[in-house]
């Protein structure tokens, strides 16, 4: 018989990730939507225009709110994984900024998707 993972520890880790990622990406989404904290020059450097900043900020904010709502956590985390994953790729491909932070956020969001779906299946 194989040992079962500690469900309580898994729930605690999931809640911690939900709070960290939810608050972080809600702030990031608001910054993108308002154009503060250097987001305008960053999106100018990407070369796709400011419309992409608004779309990205919208998805960041919506994903963050869904992460904070337990029933929709996997969907919100998947949205965040996709948006920050694209940001990681753009930072790396365009050599704009160090891609370490967005890469860590991508991994954490993907981990939250996996943990929340696993909890739902149990």
PDB file of C-alpha atoms in Angstrom:
ATOM      1  CA  UNK A   1       0.000   0.000   0.000  1.00  0.00           C
ATOM      2  CA  UNK A   2       1.419   3.392  -0.993  1.00  0.00           C
ATOM      3  CA  UNK A   3       1.252   6.255   1.499  1.00  0.00           C
ATOM      4  CA  UNK A   4      -1.265   9.008   0.746  1.00  0.00           C
ATOM      5  CA  UNK A   5      -0.041  12.593   0.580  1.00  0.00           C
ATOM      6  CA  UNK A   6      -0.951  14.750   3.506  1.00  0.00           C
ATOM      7  CA  UNK A   7      -4.160  16.448   2.339  1.00  0.00           C
ATOM      8  CA  UNK A   8      -4.058  19.105   5.028  1.00  0.00           C
ATOM      9  CA  UNK A   9      -0.566  20.212   3.991  1.00  0.00           C
ATOM     10  CA  UNK A  10      -1.679  20.247   0.366  1.00  0.00           C
ATOM     11  CA  UNK A  11      -4.650  22.458   1.245  1.00  0.00           C
ATOM     12  CA  UNK A  12      -2.427  24.857   3.178  1.00  0.00           C
ATOM     13  CA  UNK A  13       0.032  25.120   0.273  1.00  0.00           C
ATOM     14  CA  UNK A  14      -2.859  25.680  -2.135  1.00  0.00           C
ATOM     15  CA  UNK A  15      -4.306  28.474   0.014  1.00  0.00           C
ATOM     16  CA  UNK A  16      -0.906  30.136   0.384  1.00  0.00           C
ATOM     17  CA  UNK A  17      -0.375  30.013  -3.393  1.00  0.00           C
ATOM     18  CA  UNK A  18      -3.889  31.329  -4.001  1.00  0.00           C
ATOM     19  CA  UNK A  19      -3.341  34.337  -1.751  1.00  0.00           C
ATOM     20  CA  UNK A  20       0.161  35.114  -3.046  1.00  0.00           C
ATOM     21  CA  UNK A  21      -0.709  34.764  -6.729  1.00  0.00           C
ATOM     22  CA  UNK A  22      -4.148  36.349  -6.399  1.00  0.00           C
ATOM     23  CA  UNK A  23      -2.921  39.490  -4.675  1.00  0.00           C
ATOM     24  CA  UNK A  24       0.238  39.739  -6.802  1.00  0.00           C
ATOM     25  CA  UNK A  25      -1.564  39.484 -10.126  1.00  0.00           C
ATOM     26  CA  UNK A  26      -4.411  41.719  -9.045  1.00  0.00           C
ATOM     27  CA  UNK A  27      -1.809  44.427  -8.343  1.00  0.00           C
ATOM     28  CA  UNK A  28       0.027  43.667 -11.609  1.00  0.00           C
ATOM     29  CA  UNK A  29      -3.240  43.787 -13.572  1.00  0.00           C
ATOM     30  CA  UNK A  30      -4.200  47.137 -12.041  1.00  0.00           C
ATOM     31  CA  UNK A  31      -0.725  48.521 -12.779  1.00  0.00           C
ATOM     32  CA  UNK A  32      -1.026  47.471 -16.420  1.00  0.00           C
ATOM     33  CA  UNK A  33      -4.521  48.883 -16.770  1.00  0.00           C
ATOM     34  CA  UNK A  34      -3.517  52.230 -15.236  1.00  0.00           C
ATOM     35  CA  UNK A  35      -0.147  52.416 -17.003  1.00  0.00           C
ATOM     36  CA  UNK A  36       1.856  52.821 -13.824  1.00  0.00           C
ATOM     37  CA  UNK A  37       5.134  51.293 -12.589  1.00  0.00           C
ATOM     38  CA  UNK A  38       6.874  51.354 -15.963  1.00  0.00           C
ATOM     39  CA  UNK A  39       4.379  49.230 -17.853  1.00  0.00           C
ATOM     40  CA  UNK A  40       4.023  51.710 -20.722  1.00  0.00           C
ATOM     41  CA  UNK A  41       7.752  51.650 -21.672  1.00  0.00           C
ATOM     42  CA  UNK A  42       7.822  47.857 -21.292  1.00  0.00           C
ATOM     43  CA  UNK A  43       4.956  47.376 -23.740  1.00  0.00           C
ATOM     44  CA  UNK A  44       6.491  49.975 -26.078  1.00  0.00           C
ATOM     45  CA  UNK A  45       9.688  47.897 -26.061  1.00  0.00           C
ATOM     46  CA  UNK A  46       7.742  44.767 -26.982  1.00  0.00           C
ATOM     47  CA  UNK A  47       6.486  46.586 -30.055  1.00  0.00           C
ATOM     48  CA  UNK A  48       2.903  45.336 -30.025  1.00  0.00           C
ATOM     49  CA  UNK A  49       1.304  48.580 -28.937  1.00  0.00           C
ATOM     50  CA  UNK A  50      -0.519  49.678 -25.827  1.00  0.00           C
ATOM     51  CA  UNK A  51      -3.648  47.675 -26.656  1.00  0.00           C
ATOM     52  CA  UNK A  52      -1.705  44.585 -25.591  1.00  0.00           C
ATOM     53  CA  UNK A  53      -1.035  46.184 -22.185  1.00  0.00           C
ATOM     54  CA  UNK A  54      -4.765  46.605 -21.641  1.00  0.00           C
ATOM     55  CA  UNK A  55      -5.562  43.054 -22.743  1.00  0.00           C
ATOM     56  CA  UNK A  56      -2.777  41.631 -20.587  1.00  0.00           C
ATOM     57  CA  UNK A  57      -3.851  43.723 -17.589  1.00  0.00           C
ATOM     58  CA  UNK A  58      -7.453  42.614 -18.030  1.00  0.00           C
ATOM     59  CA  UNK A  59      -6.487  38.931 -18.093  1.00  0.00           C
ATOM     60  CA  UNK A  60      -4.155  39.376 -15.116  1.00  0.00           C
ATOM     61  CA  UNK A  61      -6.895  41.031 -13.042  1.00  0.00           C
ATOM     62  CA  UNK A  62      -9.608  38.560 -14.053  1.00  0.00           C
ATOM     63  CA  UNK A  63      -7.301  35.585 -13.480  1.00  0.00           C
ATOM     64  CA  UNK A  64      -6.358  36.934 -10.050  1.00  0.00           C
ATOM     65  CA  UNK A  65      -9.988  37.381  -9.037  1.00  0.00           C
ATOM     66  CA  UNK A  66     -10.815  33.864 -10.224  1.00  0.00           C
ATOM     67  CA  UNK A  67      -7.871  32.473  -8.257  1.00  0.00           C
ATOM     68  CA  UNK A  68      -9.281  34.054  -5.101  1.00  0.00           C
ATOM     69  CA  UNK A  69     -12.676  32.405  -5.728  1.00  0.00           C
ATOM     70  CA  UNK A  70     -12.174  28.737  -4.671  1.00  0.00           C
ATOM     71  CA  UNK A  71     -14.509  27.179  -7.233  1.00  0.00           C
ATOM     72  CA  UNK A  72     -12.751  28.953 -10.116  1.00  0.00           C
ATOM     73  CA  UNK A  73      -9.155  28.679  -8.877  1.00  0.00           C
ATOM     74  CA  UNK A  74      -8.003  26.232 -11.612  1.00  0.00           C
ATOM     75  CA  UNK A  75      -9.410  28.460 -14.372  1.00  0.00           C
ATOM     76  CA  UNK A  76      -7.854  31.622 -12.950  1.00  0.00           C
ATOM     77  CA  UNK A  77      -4.509  29.915 -12.395  1.00  0.00           C
ATOM     78  CA  UNK A  78      -4.574  28.620 -15.973  1.00  0.00           C
ATOM     79  CA  UNK A  79      -5.228  32.157 -17.285  1.00  0.00           C
ATOM     80  CA  UNK A  80      -2.368  33.505 -15.171  1.00  0.00           C
ATOM     81  CA  UNK A  81      -0.076  30.674 -16.296  1.00  0.00           C
ATOM     82  CA  UNK A  82      -0.723  31.559 -19.938  1.00  0.00           C
ATOM     83  CA  UNK A  83      -0.332  35.327 -19.586  1.00  0.00           C
ATOM     84  CA  UNK A  84       2.787  35.243 -17.419  1.00  0.00           C
ATOM     85  CA  UNK A  85       4.203  32.414 -19.534  1.00  0.00           C
ATOM     86  CA  UNK A  86       3.922  34.662 -22.583  1.00  0.00           C
ATOM     87  CA  UNK A  87       5.563  37.441 -20.568  1.00  0.00           C
ATOM     88  CA  UNK A  88       8.428  35.110 -19.691  1.00  0.00           C
ATOM     89  CA  UNK A  89       8.905  34.222 -23.330  1.00  0.00           C
ATOM     90  CA  UNK A  90       8.840  37.877 -24.404  1.00  0.00           C
ATOM     91  CA  UNK A  91      11.360  38.879 -21.721  1.00  0.00           C
ATOM     92  CA  UNK A  92      13.669  36.099 -22.882  1.00  0.00           C
ATOM     93  CA  UNK A  93      13.160  36.417 -26.654  1.00  0.00           C
ATOM     94  CA  UNK A  94      13.339  40.203 -26.800  1.00  0.00           C
ATOM     95  CA  UNK A  95      16.067  40.400 -24.105  1.00  0.00           C
ATOM     96  CA  UNK A  96      14.119  43.171 -22.384  1.00  0.00           C
ATOM     97  CA  UNK A  97      14.386  42.192 -18.756  1.00  0.00           C
ATOM     98  CA  UNK A  98      15.592  39.307 -16.651  1.00  0.00           C
ATOM     99  CA  UNK A  99      12.982  36.549 -17.147  1.00  0.00           C
ATOM    100  CA  UNK A 100      13.590  35.029 -13.681  1.00  0.00           C
ATOM    101  CA  UNK A 101      10.593  36.650 -11.929  1.00  0.00           C
ATOM    102  CA  UNK A 102       8.010  35.831 -14.606  1.00  0.00           C
ATOM    103  CA  UNK A 103       9.449  32.307 -14.894  1.00  0.00           C
ATOM    104  CA  UNK A 104       9.010  31.715 -11.154  1.00  0.00           C
ATOM    105  CA  UNK A 105       5.462  33.101 -11.328  1.00  0.00           C
ATOM    106  CA  UNK A 106       4.684  30.818 -14.284  1.00  0.00           C
ATOM    107  CA  UNK A 107       5.882  27.771 -12.359  1.00  0.00           C
ATOM    108  CA  UNK A 108       3.915  28.776  -9.244  1.00  0.00           C
ATOM    109  CA  UNK A 109       0.728  29.369 -11.260  1.00  0.00           C
ATOM    110  CA  UNK A 110       1.134  26.022 -13.035  1.00  0.00           C
ATOM    111  CA  UNK A 111       1.668  24.356  -9.655  1.00  0.00           C
ATOM    112  CA  UNK A 112      -1.544  25.960  -8.409  1.00  0.00           C
ATOM    113  CA  UNK A 113      -3.438  24.602 -11.431  1.00  0.00           C
ATOM    114  CA  UNK A 114      -2.139  21.121 -10.696  1.00  0.00           C
ATOM    115  CA  UNK A 115      -2.810  21.262  -6.947  1.00  0.00           C
ATOM    116  CA  UNK A 116      -6.310  22.697  -7.285  1.00  0.00           C
ATOM    117  CA  UNK A 117      -7.322  20.144  -9.924  1.00  0.00           C
ATOM    118  CA  UNK A 118      -5.869  17.372  -7.797  1.00  0.00           C
ATOM    119  CA  UNK A 119      -7.866  18.535  -4.765  1.00  0.00           C
ATOM    120  CA  UNK A 120     -11.023  18.708  -6.838  1.00  0.00           C
ATOM    121  CA  UNK A 121     -10.509  15.128  -8.061  1.00  0.00           C
ATOM    122  CA  UNK A 122      -9.992  13.793  -4.522  1.00  0.00           C
TER     123      UNK A 122
END
